[in-house]
Structure formats: C-alpha cells, structure tokens
Short mmCIF file of C-alpha atoms in Angstrom, two decimals:
data_model
loop_
_atom_site.label_atom_id
_atom_site.label_comp_id
_atom_site.label_asym_id
_atom_site.label_seq_id
_atom_site.Cartn_x
_atom_site.Cartn_y
_atom_site.Cartn_z
CA MET A 29 165.55 313.20 157.53
CA SER A 30 164.98 316.20 155.24
CA LEU A 31 162.59 319.00 156.03
CA SER A 32 160.54 318.09 152.97
CA SER A 33 159.90 314.62 154.37
CA ARG A 34 158.86 315.96 157.77
CA PHE A 35 156.57 318.76 156.60
CA CYS A 36 154.25 318.89 153.61
CA LEU A 37 154.32 321.73 151.15
CA PRO A 38 151.43 324.22 151.46
CA THR A 39 149.71 322.91 148.33
CA ALA A 40 150.02 319.31 149.48
CA CYS A 41 148.73 320.23 152.92
CA LEU A 42 145.68 321.87 151.39
CA LEU A 43 144.98 318.78 149.27
CA LEU A 44 145.29 316.50 152.29
CA ALA A 45 142.98 318.73 154.31
CA ALA A 46 140.39 318.83 151.52
CA THR A 47 140.53 315.04 151.16
CA ALA A 48 140.10 314.55 154.90
CA SER A 49 137.18 316.98 154.99
CA ALA A 50 135.46 315.20 152.09
CA ALA A 51 135.94 311.82 153.77
CA HIS A 52 134.53 313.20 157.03
CA ALA A 53 131.52 314.66 155.23
CA ALA A 54 130.83 311.34 153.53
CA ASP A 55 130.93 309.54 156.89
CA ALA A 56 128.91 312.17 158.77
CA PRO A 57 125.30 311.20 159.48
CA ALA A 58 122.56 313.00 157.61
CA ALA A 59 120.76 315.83 159.38
CA LYS A 60 118.07 314.57 161.71
CA PRO A 61 114.56 314.97 160.31
CA ASP A 62 112.17 317.24 162.17
CA LEU A 63 109.80 314.54 163.35
CA ALA A 64 107.50 316.92 165.21
CA ALA A 65 107.05 319.03 162.07
CA LEU A 66 106.30 315.97 159.94
CA ILE A 67 103.81 314.56 162.45
CA GLU A 68 102.05 317.91 162.83
CA CYS A 69 101.72 318.34 159.03
CA ARG A 70 104.25 321.16 158.96
CA GLY A 71 106.46 319.26 156.50
CA ARG A 72 106.08 318.53 152.81
CA GLU A 73 105.89 315.32 150.78
CA ALA A 74 109.57 315.66 149.81
CA ASP A 75 110.53 315.74 153.51
CA PHE A 76 108.60 312.54 154.11
CA ALA A 77 110.09 310.89 151.01
CA ALA A 78 113.57 311.67 152.34
CA LEU A 79 112.91 309.26 155.22
CA GLN A 80 112.53 306.21 152.98
CA PRO A 81 116.25 305.21 153.14
CA VAL A 82 116.01 305.34 156.95
CA LEU A 83 112.92 303.14 156.99
CA ALA A 84 114.67 300.63 154.73
CA ASP A 85 117.81 300.38 156.88
CA PRO A 86 117.52 299.73 160.66
CA LEU A 87 121.12 300.86 161.17
CA LYS A 88 120.28 304.30 159.76
CA ALA A 89 117.30 304.50 162.09
CA ILE A 90 119.48 303.61 165.06
CA ALA A 91 121.97 306.31 164.03
CA LEU A 92 119.11 308.83 164.30
CA GLY A 93 118.23 307.63 167.78
CA TRP A 94 115.27 305.48 166.71
CA ARG A 95 115.13 301.97 168.15
CA PRO A 96 113.14 299.54 165.96
CA LEU A 97 110.37 297.83 167.94
CA PRO A 98 108.76 294.42 167.43
CA GLN A 99 105.94 294.68 164.94
CA GLY A 100 102.78 294.60 167.03
CA ASN A 101 100.63 295.64 164.08
CA LEU A 102 101.13 294.20 160.60
CA PHE A 103 100.35 297.56 159.03
CA MET A 104 102.76 299.68 161.08
CA THR A 105 106.52 299.97 161.55
CA GLU A 106 107.30 301.29 165.02
CA TYR A 107 110.28 302.94 166.69
CA ALA A 108 111.08 304.04 170.23
CA LEU A 109 112.81 307.42 170.40
CA ASN A 110 115.89 307.91 172.55
CA THR A 111 114.89 311.58 172.80
CA PRO A 112 111.14 312.12 173.25
CA ILE A 113 109.35 314.73 171.15
CA THR A 114 106.33 316.92 171.84
CA VAL A 115 103.50 316.96 169.30
CA PHE A 116 100.11 318.65 169.58
CA GLY A 117 101.10 319.63 173.14
CA HIS A 118 101.71 316.02 174.26
CA PRO A 119 105.01 314.17 174.82
CA SER A 120 105.74 311.01 172.84
CA SER A 121 108.63 308.57 172.83
CA GLN A 122 107.17 306.23 170.21
CA ILE A 123 106.40 306.77 166.53
CA ALA A 124 104.93 304.63 163.79
CA PHE A 125 104.91 304.63 160.00
CA SER A 126 102.13 303.17 157.91
CA GLY A 127 102.20 303.65 154.15
CA PRO A 128 102.38 307.41 153.51
CA SER A 129 101.74 308.26 157.18
CA VAL A 130 103.95 309.11 160.14
CA MET A 131 102.30 309.13 163.57
CA ALA A 132 103.09 309.70 167.21
CA ILE A 133 101.69 307.18 169.69
CA LEU A 134 100.28 309.20 172.58
CA ASP A 135 99.19 308.19 176.08
CA LEU A 136 95.63 309.38 175.46
CA PRO A 137 92.89 306.78 175.98
CA ASP A 138 90.29 308.82 174.07
CA PRO A 139 91.23 310.41 170.72
CA ARG A 140 88.13 312.64 170.59
CA PRO A 141 89.34 315.59 172.70
CA LEU A 142 92.49 315.92 170.58
CA ALA A 143 90.41 315.62 167.40
CA ARG A 144 88.18 318.46 168.60
CA GLN A 145 91.24 320.54 169.54
CA LEU A 146 92.57 320.14 165.99
CA THR A 147 89.13 320.80 164.44
CA LEU A 148 89.15 317.50 162.57
CA GLU A 149 86.20 316.02 160.72
CA GLU A 150 84.57 312.80 161.85
CA GLY A 151 85.34 309.78 159.71
CA VAL A 152 84.44 306.87 161.99
CA ASP A 153 83.21 307.12 165.58
CA THR A 154 82.07 303.91 167.23
CA PRO A 155 82.77 302.40 170.64
CA GLU A 156 85.56 300.33 169.07
CA LYS A 157 86.98 302.60 166.36
CA VAL A 158 87.61 306.34 166.22
CA MET A 159 89.03 308.12 163.18
CA TYR A 160 89.03 311.85 162.52
CA GLY A 161 90.90 313.79 159.84
CA ARG A 162 91.27 316.92 157.76
CA GLU A 163 93.11 317.73 154.54
CA VAL A 164 95.46 320.62 155.29
CA LEU A 165 96.97 320.93 151.81
CA SER A 166 96.00 320.02 148.26
CA GLN A 167 98.31 321.68 145.76
CA ASP A 168 99.33 321.27 142.14
CA THR A 169 102.93 320.15 141.76
CA THR A 170 105.11 317.89 139.61
CA ASP A 171 106.72 314.54 140.30
CA PRO A 172 110.42 315.38 140.86
CA ARG A 173 111.45 312.12 139.19
CA THR A 174 109.30 312.24 136.07
CA GLY A 175 108.11 315.84 135.80
CA GLU A 176 104.55 314.53 135.56
CA PRO A 177 101.77 316.82 136.90
CA MET A 178 100.66 315.67 140.35
CA ILE A 179 98.60 316.79 143.32
CA GLU A 180 100.44 317.05 146.64
CA SER A 181 98.07 316.07 149.44
CA ILE A 182 98.70 316.41 153.18
CA VAL A 183 96.15 315.02 155.63
CA LEU A 184 96.12 315.36 159.42
CA SER A 185 94.48 312.52 161.34
CA VAL A 186 93.77 311.23 164.84
CA SER A 187 92.63 307.67 165.51
CA ASN A 188 92.91 304.60 167.67
CA VAL A 189 93.77 300.99 166.82
CA LYS A 190 93.05 297.68 168.56
CA SER A 191 96.73 296.71 168.69
CA HIS A 192 97.45 299.71 170.97
CA PRO A 193 94.68 299.87 173.61
CA GLY A 194 94.57 303.07 175.62
CA LYS A 195 96.66 304.94 173.04
CA THR A 196 95.92 307.59 170.44
CA LEU A 197 97.65 307.73 167.05
CA ALA A 198 98.08 311.27 165.78
CA GLY A 199 99.96 312.25 162.69
CA CYS A 200 100.08 313.17 159.05
CA SER A 201 100.01 311.49 155.66
CA TYR A 202 101.90 312.83 152.65
CA SER A 203 101.15 311.74 149.09
CA LEU A 204 101.53 312.66 145.45
CA ASP A 205 98.38 311.78 143.53
CA LEU A 206 97.51 311.91 139.87
CA PRO A 207 95.07 314.69 139.01
CA GLU A 208 91.53 313.50 138.52
CA GLU A 209 90.79 313.26 134.83
CA ALA A 210 87.79 315.21 133.64
CA GLU A 211 84.98 312.92 132.63
CA PRO A 212 84.53 312.95 128.86
CA GLU A 213 81.39 314.65 127.75
CA THR A 214 78.74 312.29 126.45
CA PRO A 215 77.69 313.41 122.96
CA ASP A 216 74.02 314.00 122.45
CA ALA A 217 72.33 310.89 121.15
CA PRO A 218 71.18 311.32 117.55
CA ALA A 219 67.47 311.65 117.03
CA PRO A 220 65.88 308.45 115.77
CA ALA A 221 65.31 308.38 112.03
CA PRO A 222 61.67 308.74 111.01
CA ALA A 223 59.97 305.51 110.15
CA ALA A 224 59.60 304.83 106.45
CA PRO A 225 56.00 305.05 105.22
CA VAL A 226 54.33 301.71 104.82
CA LYS A 227 53.23 301.05 101.25
CA ALA A 228 50.07 299.15 100.56
CA PRO A 229 50.67 295.97 98.57
CA ALA A 230 49.90 296.24 94.89
CA GLY A 231 46.39 295.17 94.02
CA GLY A 232 45.24 295.53 97.56
CA HIS A 233 41.92 297.08 98.47
#
C-alpha cells in the first residue's frame, strides 16, 4: 500500500475536516432559548418567534428538554421541563404557550401577591377569575418579513385558570401589531342654502 493511500494530502485533509465540521454543525441542536428571560418579559418578539419551529415539532421540544404534556386546556400547549427554571423568584418545572404568550405554571394558589410584587394593573378580580397585567414595551418597528411598519408590544401578566386549580400562570406575551390609523377628519358640514323667497301667485290679493 502506498503512502498516498494511507495518508491524505494536507489540502485533502483540510477539505475532509471542513466537510465533517459542516455536517456536525448541521446536526447540532440549536441553542437553547432563555425561557426565564422570555417569561419575565426580558426577551423580544423575535426571540419568541424563533420558538415557533419548536412548538410545531414535538421532537425538537424533546431535544430541548421539554416533555409535551396532555392538553388539559384547549387554549394552551404545555410542557414539563427536565431542568426546572426560576422566574419571578419562584421555581417552575412546567410551562405553557397560548397564542403569543409563554407562561410558567407556579405553585401559588393566589396570584394577587405576585401581581402586587410586579406592580401589575387589575384586569379582572373575582372569586373565580384573577387577571393582572402591564405593558412593559410598546415600540415602533418593522415586520422583518415584509418591512411593513409595526408596533412591537410586550405585556407581562399574572392570572389563574380553572383547568389548573391552585396554580398561578405568570408570563409574557409578544406581538407585532399594525399601527392604529388616525381617524379621518370629518369635514365641516356645509351651511344650508337659504330658502328661496316665496312669490305670490299672479293676480292674487
């Protein structure tokens, strides 16, 4: 066997190494999202949008250490975390997504103390339903896909839900909204035309 068949030339070795590195990079899992930052409204809408492929593919969620849970609430997709996180000073091993929101499910039977801690505004407060929130960001931006002017809105919220008795849902919603259009000014109504004088009939007295 010749030396050339046993050992690659330097250029060939470099090409093989580069190919192997590229293949490894393609197979490597994406960086884990900072769930605590997203839940505590320390992320941005683009960070939340980057999670959509994970939410659409259970295998990608499992690769991140999220175990899909049976859907106990039709409006939420839930995951158990292999590695618990700490949000708002409380540990959590369960998260939920609902529309533009990501939330931690906390072992807090009453959401009100946490809402007061976070200086949230009352939305609903009844014996059955509690919902507090506060907009932490409203900023002009553009849609990265279309370049259209948008408003980036980030809202912090704390609430409860009947499907999870004895629990508090705390998290953040991220959205891109169209700017509110200015209401068109109503033109002044024209003054009514003066009435034409009434003529007396010919030959009348």
